[in-house]
């Protein structure tokens, strides 16, 4: 059925008369380009405007910041990627028994779905890049930091490198040549999950994380 | 005719509901203000809108090639592509996939194409449960109502309505009309469903041909859940949603979220280019893309009406429409309401069915002024009004000429005959001033609620002559 449909649809589309009026003027779209300090300020204020937390720290201090935050938020267990880019630093920093238990399950998520859905308090992942204009994190989930980690646990900590802070989405797509190497799933995350479906009133934590906490590593 | 009666009675009903009017007014005022705040620089906005229009028009001008490229790239990426000429075929494809996996629960993210397909009803008749997971859509599913706005589906409901609905459907959960509590309750209920569902369905905001990427815009995370957690993901979309390049996505995204709700960006922008790869620990094992035509290729035939297909479904035209704001989405009786619905739906269903919709407009032009892809909606409304009464059957739209009446045609013929000759015209005017006392004054609905205008005793020509102007 679908091949017949395919041919019929394509045939109809090809049969049309030529003669599109495509607006052809050249348009110059101004794109912002901020110096680093302003870029960080923009990133921070955009994210904070949607109730995300942003902590800008010296690169070597990020684990201290993470430790303080997990303690403050009384998190019981923290999901992290044992083979991911943050593992070494996290494991070295933990040690302390008062901190939440570090958990990592390297099986396919289907095999421990119940734990991640109903028993995991928080996850920490890295971000590939970030975008100042809209306060967005660029995530390319992979075998070590799967898609669900940034989605299912109620609290999501993201560690991002200030050097990877771009001005705009268009800039990242262009600079990193995304068109040639799209992963199975690429995401922009710009705050905790939210909805205004009930009487236009904003509520946070609908289906995704209720809290998004960003630690941005930047040397002053 | 039935359609016409229904439309009119729905309008009456909506206008007679003060609560609906008040909630629509305040919601639309809010949405308009948010949009405005997001576009502080008028020149920059115009440049961006032009860019948006170009991107969409470019994609449409290459539609068959881009669809093929999309199919090829998606297939390379492991996405299975299906084509459907009609809603029935599309429903059949989804059912086939569900059956193949013995799937009993389909969890759905927001998708207007699935509304167009009336998919829920179809699958439920086959014994498959469909569950809406977008908060607004979920509320409406509980209430048994269709969405009334394409971006904010439950905009016609107050939080008290929703609280009562929850109490009725979930008597065990204590009553609350607090928005946070209602949201948290829905989260709890739906989380279990995401966990259990064997397939997830989503729409598509942009389908990128060059990389075979399906883009989804959302705030709640339910779209990500539906496309990440269940083992099978089915995406349904209209064939017009394709764009050529990934680089075309950022400007469209910017236009979409800002025009829709005045957000600089939504919480999630989800780009899916394939199922889980070997080694990956989650994500669906199968991704299906259903490309639906359902009348779009017919719209595509006409050089002017084709612009209807540029739409990126932001909803700004309805937010700014004085008619929509007064009658709400349900009155239109179509999947897509508001100005865009009034041009799109009659082209799909035929002017003999929905020909009244293009007439229900003041042609004020607000829609075209805000449309992020510069669809000349009023021009197209006018065009469809013409299609509806044309008698040469030369256009592509179904039902053309269906609104033509002999009486109206005769009146206009006489009018044009009269105006073609100055002598006839003056004669008629003089006659009208003489007979003004006995001419019928009822002008249909217009004079039902207004005082009819009276013809003056002397026409303008005569008064000018009397004042000494020479009209030769
Ligand atoms: S017609 Fe334009 S304004 Fe209306 S929904 Fe489509 S893109 Fe938005």
XYZ file of C-alpha atoms and ligand atoms in Angstrom:
700
model
C 0.000 0.000 0.000
C 2.684 2.412 0.968
C 4.687 2.053 -2.280
C 1.608 2.778 -4.308
C 0.887 5.777 -2.116
C 4.474 6.942 -2.381
C 4.472 6.874 -6.163
C 1.083 8.529 -6.431
C 2.013 11.343 -4.041
C 5.342 12.005 -5.694
C 3.747 11.911 -9.116
C 1.157 14.490 -8.131
C 3.813 16.743 -6.667
C 5.949 16.479 -9.780
C 3.034 17.265 -12.044
C 2.478 20.730 -10.712
C 3.085 23.723 -12.920
C 6.345 25.497 -12.236
C 6.055 29.078 -11.037
C 6.637 29.493 -7.358
C 6.891 32.930 -5.937
C 9.781 32.417 -3.600
C 10.706 35.657 -1.852
C 14.231 36.083 -3.094
C 15.555 39.250 -1.455
C 18.764 38.709 0.423
C 18.194 39.077 4.108
C 20.852 39.957 6.548
C 19.996 38.484 9.912
C 21.919 40.099 12.687
C 23.358 37.547 15.018
C 24.626 38.472 18.422
C 28.277 37.939 19.218
C 29.140 38.611 22.810
C 32.539 38.714 24.480
C 32.897 35.831 26.932
C 31.859 37.674 30.047
C 28.669 39.013 28.479
C 28.035 35.649 26.913
C 28.105 33.976 30.304
C 25.845 36.669 31.738
C 23.331 36.165 28.926
C 23.417 32.382 29.330
C 22.894 32.661 33.052
C 20.083 35.168 32.909
C 18.170 33.257 30.241
C 18.334 30.036 32.206
C 17.480 31.714 35.474
C 14.434 33.312 33.885
C 12.972 29.812 33.522
C 13.882 28.783 37.042
C 17.048 26.844 36.291
C 20.033 27.259 38.606
C 23.342 28.330 37.131
C 26.618 28.236 39.049
C 29.664 29.682 37.367
C 32.782 28.187 38.953
C 36.519 27.964 38.374
C 37.164 24.815 36.323
C 38.978 23.026 39.142
C 36.201 23.706 41.638
C 33.216 22.168 39.969
C 33.129 19.003 42.040
C 33.096 21.075 45.237
C 30.145 22.972 43.873
C 28.386 19.728 42.973
C 29.053 18.276 46.424
C 27.621 21.331 48.153
C 24.529 21.283 45.965
C 23.701 17.601 46.393
C 24.064 17.963 50.136
C 21.884 21.076 50.249
C 19.192 19.427 48.187
C 19.256 16.291 50.331
C 19.657 14.006 47.396
C 19.901 10.330 48.324
C 21.386 8.887 45.200
C 23.081 10.379 42.197
C 23.291 8.691 38.841
C 26.587 9.205 37.033
C 28.364 7.657 34.078
C 31.178 5.424 35.260
C 32.822 5.584 31.877
C 31.728 9.084 31.033
C 33.854 12.225 30.900
C 33.011 13.283 34.480
C 33.638 9.970 36.225
C 37.219 10.421 37.250
C 36.675 13.791 38.905
C 33.484 12.710 40.642
C 34.952 9.501 42.013
C 38.022 11.338 43.260
C 35.916 13.976 44.943
C 33.377 11.684 46.584
C 34.985 9.498 49.198
C 33.020 11.327 51.867
C 30.350 8.998 53.271
C 27.927 11.814 54.031
C 27.428 12.437 50.359
C 24.604 10.752 48.410
C 25.306 7.339 47.070
C 26.792 7.332 43.588
C 24.978 4.962 41.301
C 25.710 3.764 37.836
C 24.073 0.957 35.954
C 25.681 0.114 32.673
C 23.019 -2.282 31.488
C 20.512 -1.137 28.868
C 17.991 1.077 30.619
C 15.149 -1.361 29.812
C 16.676 -3.741 32.349
C 16.577 -1.310 35.237
C 13.714 0.894 34.126
C 11.969 0.646 37.449
C 14.976 1.980 39.366
C 15.522 4.926 37.079
C 11.815 5.749 36.960
C 10.910 5.424 40.595
C 14.024 5.266 42.736
C 16.553 7.667 41.289
C 16.714 11.147 42.808
C 19.127 12.865 40.488
C 21.502 12.430 37.580
C 24.629 14.269 36.588
C 25.709 14.455 32.960
C 28.059 16.481 30.838
C 26.937 18.769 28.031
C 28.526 18.903 24.621
C 28.127 22.660 24.335
C 25.906 25.511 25.424
C 24.137 28.448 23.789
C 24.133 31.911 25.325
C 21.336 33.567 23.350
C 18.633 31.230 24.573
C 20.269 29.735 27.677
C 20.419 26.249 26.199
C 22.471 23.155 26.847
C 23.438 21.001 23.914
C 23.254 17.313 24.801
C 24.223 14.441 22.555
C 23.332 11.447 24.688
C 25.516 8.405 24.037
C 26.277 4.927 25.309
C 27.708 6.319 28.552
C 25.218 9.074 29.247
C 21.976 7.728 27.765
C 18.966 9.795 26.731
C 16.808 9.015 29.758
C 19.361 10.304 32.262
C 18.609 13.891 31.412
C 14.886 13.203 31.363
C 13.603 10.795 33.962
C 15.207 11.611 37.353
C 13.575 14.633 39.039
C 16.829 16.574 39.375
C 19.366 16.980 36.588
C 22.862 18.390 37.143
C 24.731 19.389 34.018
C 28.403 20.209 33.861
C 29.392 22.382 30.947
C 32.681 23.823 29.824
C 32.705 27.619 29.367
C 34.888 27.256 26.320
C 32.017 25.477 24.643
C 29.620 28.341 25.173
C 28.484 29.544 21.747
C 26.457 32.651 20.975
C 23.603 31.071 19.045
C 22.138 27.758 17.941
C 22.922 28.600 14.322
C 26.551 29.091 15.301
C 26.863 25.635 16.918
C 25.228 23.863 13.989
C 27.593 25.600 11.613
C 30.799 25.466 13.639
C 30.439 21.819 14.590
C 29.182 20.803 11.140
C 26.212 18.989 12.528
C 24.708 18.157 9.168
C 27.520 15.663 8.565
C 27.357 13.848 11.847
C 23.998 13.928 13.529
C 23.774 11.471 16.438
C 20.665 9.352 16.952
C 19.422 11.985 19.364
C 20.568 15.577 19.814
C 18.885 17.867 22.302
C 18.691 21.440 23.355
C 17.630 21.651 26.969
C 16.731 25.112 28.194
C 15.343 24.758 31.679
C 13.387 22.373 33.847
C 10.302 20.773 32.332
C 7.332 23.152 32.334
C 3.786 23.728 31.130
C 1.281 26.546 30.962
C -1.563 24.345 29.831
C -3.685 25.019 32.902
C -5.098 28.501 32.559
C -1.870 29.888 31.134
C -0.243 29.483 34.542
C 3.335 28.305 34.487
C 4.040 25.110 36.426
C 7.413 23.370 36.588
C 8.249 19.686 36.622
C 5.587 18.247 34.356
C 7.157 15.133 32.868
C 10.866 15.855 32.781
C 13.119 17.081 35.600
C 11.634 19.511 38.088
C 15.039 21.051 38.701
C 17.810 21.790 36.241
C 21.108 22.784 37.807
C 23.911 23.925 35.574
C 27.530 24.157 36.650
C 29.465 26.228 34.145
C 33.242 25.918 34.302
C 34.875 29.211 33.428
C 38.156 30.718 34.556
C 37.856 34.331 35.553
C -25.976 23.113 4.385
C -25.862 21.087 7.572
C -22.292 22.243 8.079
C -23.444 25.820 7.745
C -26.166 25.419 10.334
C -23.721 23.732 12.704
C -21.148 26.461 12.257
C -23.679 29.170 12.947
C -25.106 27.466 15.985
C -21.614 26.842 17.389
C -20.821 30.512 16.929
C -24.017 31.505 18.727
C -23.186 29.101 21.495
C -19.673 30.454 21.910
C -20.816 34.057 21.867
C -23.387 33.256 24.519
C -20.756 31.920 26.888
C -19.304 34.857 28.831
C -16.802 32.705 30.711
C -15.329 31.368 27.485
C -15.095 34.869 26.115
C -13.328 36.156 29.196
C -10.805 33.322 29.349
C -10.048 33.549 25.640
C -9.619 37.293 25.815
C -7.183 37.189 28.686
C -5.271 34.226 27.262
C -4.895 35.877 23.860
C -3.924 39.209 25.417
C -1.209 37.397 27.340
C 0.060 35.524 24.304
C 0.124 38.671 22.183
C 2.017 40.620 24.838
C 4.544 37.799 25.269
C 5.168 37.605 21.560
C 5.656 41.327 21.318
C 8.139 41.357 24.179
C 10.143 38.664 22.407
C 10.545 40.699 19.237
C 11.664 44.111 20.480
C 13.272 45.167 17.199
C 10.792 45.542 14.343
C 13.408 45.497 11.580
C 15.068 42.394 12.934
C 11.681 40.712 13.142
C 10.885 41.574 9.542
C 14.232 40.234 8.366
C 13.678 37.039 10.291
C 10.144 36.614 8.931
C 11.422 37.064 5.421
C 14.055 34.441 6.088
C 11.404 32.113 7.476
C 9.221 32.620 4.418
C 12.167 31.938 2.117
C 13.139 28.768 3.907
C 9.634 27.376 3.763
C 8.997 28.490 0.183
C 12.321 27.022 -0.877
C 11.422 23.702 0.710
C 8.042 23.661 -1.015
C 9.545 24.530 -4.368
C 11.676 21.386 -4.125
C 9.144 19.277 -2.290
C 9.292 16.038 -4.303
C 13.109 15.980 -4.338
C 13.322 16.808 -0.643
C 10.836 14.123 0.315
C 12.908 11.586 -1.568
C 16.069 12.810 0.085
C 14.386 12.667 3.472
C 13.262 9.134 2.806
C 16.717 8.109 1.718
C 18.526 9.673 4.670
C 16.011 8.406 7.195
C 16.287 4.919 5.774
C 20.080 5.087 5.963
C 19.720 6.151 9.590
C 17.462 3.197 10.325
C 14.133 5.032 10.365
C 11.337 3.229 8.518
C 9.447 5.554 6.207
C 5.793 5.023 5.272
C 3.644 7.027 2.860
C -0.078 7.524 3.200
C -2.374 9.170 0.698
C -5.285 9.389 3.064
C -6.101 9.433 6.740
C -7.384 5.866 6.454
C -4.098 4.668 5.047
C -2.147 6.463 7.754
C -4.313 4.939 10.467
C -3.847 1.549 8.871
C -0.065 1.959 8.935
C -0.043 2.869 12.632
C -2.346 -0.031 13.410
C -0.089 -2.390 11.468
C 2.943 -1.322 13.496
C 1.030 -1.698 16.761
C -0.180 -5.168 15.774
C 3.272 -6.265 14.697
C 4.486 -5.572 18.225
C 1.332 -6.723 19.957
C 1.292 -3.301 21.496
C -1.738 -2.441 23.594
C -0.908 1.035 24.825
C 0.157 3.921 22.641
C 1.362 6.955 24.523
C 1.108 10.138 22.525
C 2.905 13.419 22.447
C 1.162 16.409 20.937
C 0.421 15.885 17.279
C -2.093 17.817 15.211
C -1.685 15.297 12.388
C -2.882 12.534 14.694
C -5.905 14.738 15.437
C -6.423 15.094 11.717
C -6.314 11.301 11.488
C -8.708 10.917 14.422
C -6.228 8.261 15.420
C -7.371 7.793 19.015
C -10.861 6.841 18.015
C -9.644 4.587 15.267
C -7.192 2.666 17.457
C -9.571 2.439 20.355
C -12.136 0.792 18.094
C -9.421 -1.795 17.422
C -8.905 -2.371 21.125
C -5.717 -0.336 21.474
C -5.542 2.251 24.219
C -4.291 5.702 23.228
C -3.192 8.072 25.887
C -2.444 11.742 25.377
C 0.464 12.859 27.509
C 0.742 16.569 26.788
C -0.878 18.080 29.877
C -3.431 20.093 27.906
C -4.259 17.204 25.587
C -4.505 14.833 28.544
C -7.024 17.122 30.226
C -9.077 17.244 27.041
C -8.931 13.507 26.617
C -10.309 13.141 30.139
C -13.045 15.612 29.237
C -13.727 13.941 25.890
C -13.165 17.155 23.947
C -11.007 18.071 20.975
C -8.310 20.746 21.336
C -9.438 24.321 20.776
C -6.040 25.810 19.982
C -3.078 24.239 18.229
C -0.472 25.340 20.750
C -2.521 25.669 23.936
C -5.156 22.977 23.468
C -7.078 23.473 26.717
C -7.093 27.236 26.589
C -10.887 27.345 26.951
C -10.824 25.678 30.364
C -10.363 27.316 33.752
C -8.352 25.672 36.478
C -11.579 25.073 38.412
C -13.008 23.190 35.403
C -9.877 21.079 35.389
C -9.933 20.502 39.137
C -13.535 19.261 38.948
C -12.620 17.014 36.041
C -9.726 15.444 37.966
C -11.930 14.888 40.987
C -14.533 13.198 38.848
C -12.043 10.938 37.069
C -9.750 10.254 40.025
C -11.961 10.306 43.118
C -9.080 9.030 45.277
C -6.944 12.096 44.705
C -8.028 14.970 46.977
C -9.638 17.933 45.190
C -7.359 20.835 44.449
C -7.555 23.707 42.024
C -3.959 24.682 42.646
C -2.092 24.565 39.348
C 1.091 23.069 40.820
C -0.824 20.337 42.602
C -2.859 19.502 39.503
C 0.314 19.319 37.467
C 2.025 17.098 40.027
C -0.957 14.735 40.075
C -0.910 14.436 36.304
C 2.832 13.792 36.428
C 2.330 10.907 38.822
C -0.439 9.322 36.771
C 1.322 9.647 33.430
C 4.745 8.575 34.644
C 3.421 5.074 35.201
C 2.064 5.089 31.669
C 5.351 6.177 30.100
C 6.919 3.380 32.031
C 4.453 0.819 30.717
C 3.683 1.927 27.159
C 4.817 -0.338 24.360
C 4.824 2.371 21.713
C 5.059 6.138 21.606
C 3.716 8.536 18.999
C 4.752 12.061 18.182
C 4.268 14.705 15.535
C 7.134 16.425 13.757
C 7.836 20.155 13.674
C 10.525 20.060 11.018
C 11.838 17.086 9.062
C 15.339 17.802 7.790
C 16.009 16.260 4.389
C 19.799 16.499 4.308
C 20.338 14.602 7.554
C 17.112 12.625 7.984
C 16.334 14.352 11.265
C 12.941 14.723 12.912
C 12.690 17.826 15.099
C 10.259 18.212 17.950
C 9.528 21.341 19.948
C 8.087 21.043 23.444
C 8.194 22.223 27.042
C 6.926 19.391 29.167
C 9.235 16.512 28.371
C 6.365 14.260 27.351
C 7.538 14.437 23.749
C 10.940 13.207 24.813
C 9.342 10.498 26.951
C 7.185 9.247 24.052
C 10.135 9.181 21.674
C 12.706 7.777 24.114
C 11.207 5.327 26.569
C 8.878 2.963 24.642
C 10.592 0.411 22.379
C 8.788 1.745 19.305
C 8.458 5.365 18.210
C 6.011 6.347 15.486
C 6.226 9.881 14.114
C 3.347 11.145 11.978
C 3.613 14.230 9.835
C 2.232 16.005 6.797
C 4.383 15.887 3.670
C 4.824 19.668 3.795
C 6.883 19.666 6.988
C 10.191 18.973 5.298
C 13.018 21.539 5.216
C 16.135 21.252 3.132
C 19.026 21.862 5.502
C 19.834 21.609 9.161
C 21.020 25.211 8.986
C 17.424 26.169 8.161
C 16.225 24.903 11.493
C 17.602 27.558 13.900
C 15.789 30.517 12.274
C 12.542 28.561 12.049
C 12.821 27.446 15.644
C 13.400 31.005 16.738
C 10.350 32.190 14.801
C 8.205 29.328 16.003
C 8.689 29.570 19.746
C 8.667 33.354 19.851
C 5.571 33.654 17.670
C 3.732 30.893 19.483
C 4.109 31.726 23.142
C 6.714 34.452 23.327
C 9.405 32.103 24.573
C 12.957 32.588 23.352
C 13.135 28.843 23.136
C 11.143 25.934 24.485
C 12.526 23.734 27.245
C 13.255 20.897 24.869
C 14.239 20.855 21.266
C 14.526 17.232 20.346
C 16.314 16.148 17.163
C 15.871 12.480 16.340
C 17.942 10.949 13.574
C 17.467 7.283 14.201
C 16.652 4.450 16.577
C 19.029 3.245 19.273
C 22.357 2.157 17.800
C 24.339 -0.842 18.905
C 25.927 -0.035 22.215
C 23.445 2.685 23.142
C 21.583 1.957 26.343
C 18.186 3.450 25.600
C 16.024 5.033 22.957
C 13.465 3.216 20.809
C 14.582 0.125 18.953
C 12.405 1.107 16.019
C 11.510 4.508 14.633
C 8.783 4.874 12.015
C 7.944 7.971 10.036
C 4.500 8.231 8.468
C 4.237 10.856 5.719
C 0.646 11.879 5.181
C -0.733 13.608 2.099
C -4.493 13.880 2.715
C -5.151 16.656 0.216
C -1.848 18.478 0.576
C -0.667 17.553 -2.897
C -3.829 19.094 -4.309
C -3.191 22.348 -2.442
C 0.310 22.150 -3.865
C -1.016 22.427 -7.426
C -2.110 26.042 -7.140
C 0.578 28.704 -7.316
C -1.142 30.960 -4.839
C -2.830 28.514 -2.494
C 0.383 26.510 -2.119
C 1.529 29.148 0.348
C -0.914 27.627 2.814
C 1.633 24.832 3.164
C 4.355 27.131 4.460
C 2.673 27.116 7.880
C 4.809 26.081 10.849
C 1.772 25.828 13.181
C 2.770 28.494 15.655
C -0.785 29.628 16.335
C 0.065 33.338 16.225
C -2.614 33.978 13.602
C -5.300 32.694 15.943
C -3.902 34.535 18.934
C -4.202 37.781 17.007
C -7.515 37.075 15.285
C -10.522 39.111 16.469
C -12.858 36.332 15.340
C -10.963 33.490 17.000
C -10.703 35.489 20.214
C -14.475 35.824 20.321
C -15.623 32.378 19.279
C -12.717 30.097 20.277
C -11.416 27.065 18.446
C -14.321 24.661 18.862
C -16.726 26.853 16.910
C -14.752 26.250 13.727
C -15.456 22.531 13.989
C -12.174 21.631 12.282
C -8.874 20.154 13.439
C -7.047 23.430 12.885
C -9.062 26.504 13.863
C -8.499 30.201 13.339
C -7.239 31.984 10.235
C -4.906 29.224 9.089
C -7.659 26.662 9.646
C -10.017 28.775 7.571
C -7.728 28.555 4.575
C -6.361 25.059 5.114
C -9.398 23.035 6.115
C -11.745 24.065 3.267
C -9.016 23.144 0.802
C -8.772 19.713 2.378
C -12.448 19.018 2.938
C -13.778 20.935 -0.065
C -15.526 24.268 -0.260
C -18.856 22.507 -0.444
C -18.211 21.302 3.104
C -16.338 24.127 4.759
C -16.848 27.018 2.385
C -18.312 29.121 5.178
C -14.996 29.330 6.997
C -13.224 31.797 4.670
C -16.272 34.032 4.939
C -15.995 34.197 8.723
C -13.251 36.792 8.665
C -13.113 40.552 8.827
C -10.034 40.526 6.574
C -8.410 42.858 9.084
C -5.003 41.478 8.180
C -3.677 40.882 11.695
C -2.888 37.256 10.859
C -0.707 38.093 7.884
C 1.066 40.777 9.868
C 2.200 38.333 12.568
C 2.637 35.146 10.556
C 6.315 34.171 10.965
C 6.461 32.759 7.444
C 4.465 35.590 5.913
C 1.522 33.607 4.600
C -0.790 36.174 2.982
C -3.793 34.724 4.807
C -6.338 37.462 3.895
C -5.442 37.180 0.213
C -5.951 33.441 0.401
C -9.239 33.864 2.271
C -10.401 36.111 -0.533
C -9.174 33.690 -3.107
C -11.189 30.894 -1.514
C -14.255 33.108 -1.385
C -13.813 33.513 -5.115
C -13.233 29.793 -5.628
C -16.468 29.175 -3.826
C -18.540 31.162 -6.288
C -16.573 30.790 -9.505
C -18.441 28.992 -12.226
C -15.723 27.920 -14.664
C -14.450 24.934 -12.664
C -10.910 25.825 -13.511
C -9.308 25.734 -10.057
C -7.876 22.808 -8.160
C -9.930 23.201 -4.987
C -12.786 20.794 -4.438
C -16.268 22.215 -4.162
C -15.566 25.306 -6.209
C -18.696 27.078 -7.318
C -20.652 25.423 -4.524
C -21.513 28.723 -2.885
C -22.813 30.296 -6.059
C -26.490 31.266 -6.009
C -28.489 32.390 -9.003
C -29.845 35.371 -7.168
C -26.438 36.654 -6.126
C -24.980 36.043 -9.565
C -27.872 37.948 -11.170
C -27.482 40.858 -8.770
C -23.798 41.220 -9.558
C -24.406 40.877 -13.242
C -26.936 43.677 -13.072
C -24.584 45.724 -10.928
C -21.791 45.408 -13.436
C -24.133 46.156 -16.362
C -25.285 49.297 -14.572
C -21.780 50.496 -13.806
C -20.458 49.988 -17.280
C -22.355 52.932 -18.718
C -22.488 56.441 -17.167
C -25.954 57.022 -18.553
C -27.375 53.867 -17.014
C -25.581 54.582 -13.771
C -26.999 58.105 -13.415
C -30.410 56.994 -14.405
C -30.373 54.312 -11.790
C -29.165 56.721 -9.124
C -31.854 59.238 -9.927
C -34.400 56.477 -9.852
C -33.158 55.317 -6.484
C -33.464 58.802 -4.956
C -36.998 59.153 -6.333
C -38.104 55.736 -5.140
C -36.268 55.893 -1.862
C -39.427 55.722 0.213
C -40.579 52.449 -1.272
C -37.274 50.607 -1.799
C -36.846 47.585 0.475
C -34.415 48.359 3.278
C -33.679 44.969 4.757
C -30.095 43.958 4.000
C -29.995 40.558 5.595
C -28.108 40.074 8.857
C -26.621 43.548 8.650
C -29.904 45.335 9.208
C -31.197 42.811 11.690
C -29.234 44.572 14.420
C -28.635 47.968 12.803
C -30.733 50.807 11.519
C -30.853 50.511 7.753
C -29.214 53.375 5.902
C -31.611 55.665 4.027
C -30.993 56.797 0.511
C -30.583 60.569 0.354
C -33.164 62.682 -1.455
C -30.483 64.125 -3.720
C -27.514 62.181 -4.933
C -23.986 63.554 -4.817
C -23.878 64.431 -8.504
C -26.963 66.547 -8.193
C -25.814 68.308 -5.056
C -22.470 69.067 -6.616
C -24.182 70.499 -9.663
C -26.390 72.633 -7.478
C -23.314 73.930 -5.688
C -21.995 75.038 -9.029
C -19.472 72.284 -9.786
C -19.161 71.336 -13.332
C -19.021 67.560 -13.670
C -18.244 67.416 -17.342
S -0.416 30.545 9.370
Fe 1.409 31.584 10.095
S 0.734 32.497 12.036
Fe -0.786 30.930 11.533
S -0.093 29.082 12.573
Fe 0.771 29.021 10.502
S 2.789 29.937 10.704
Fe 1.668 30.505 12.533
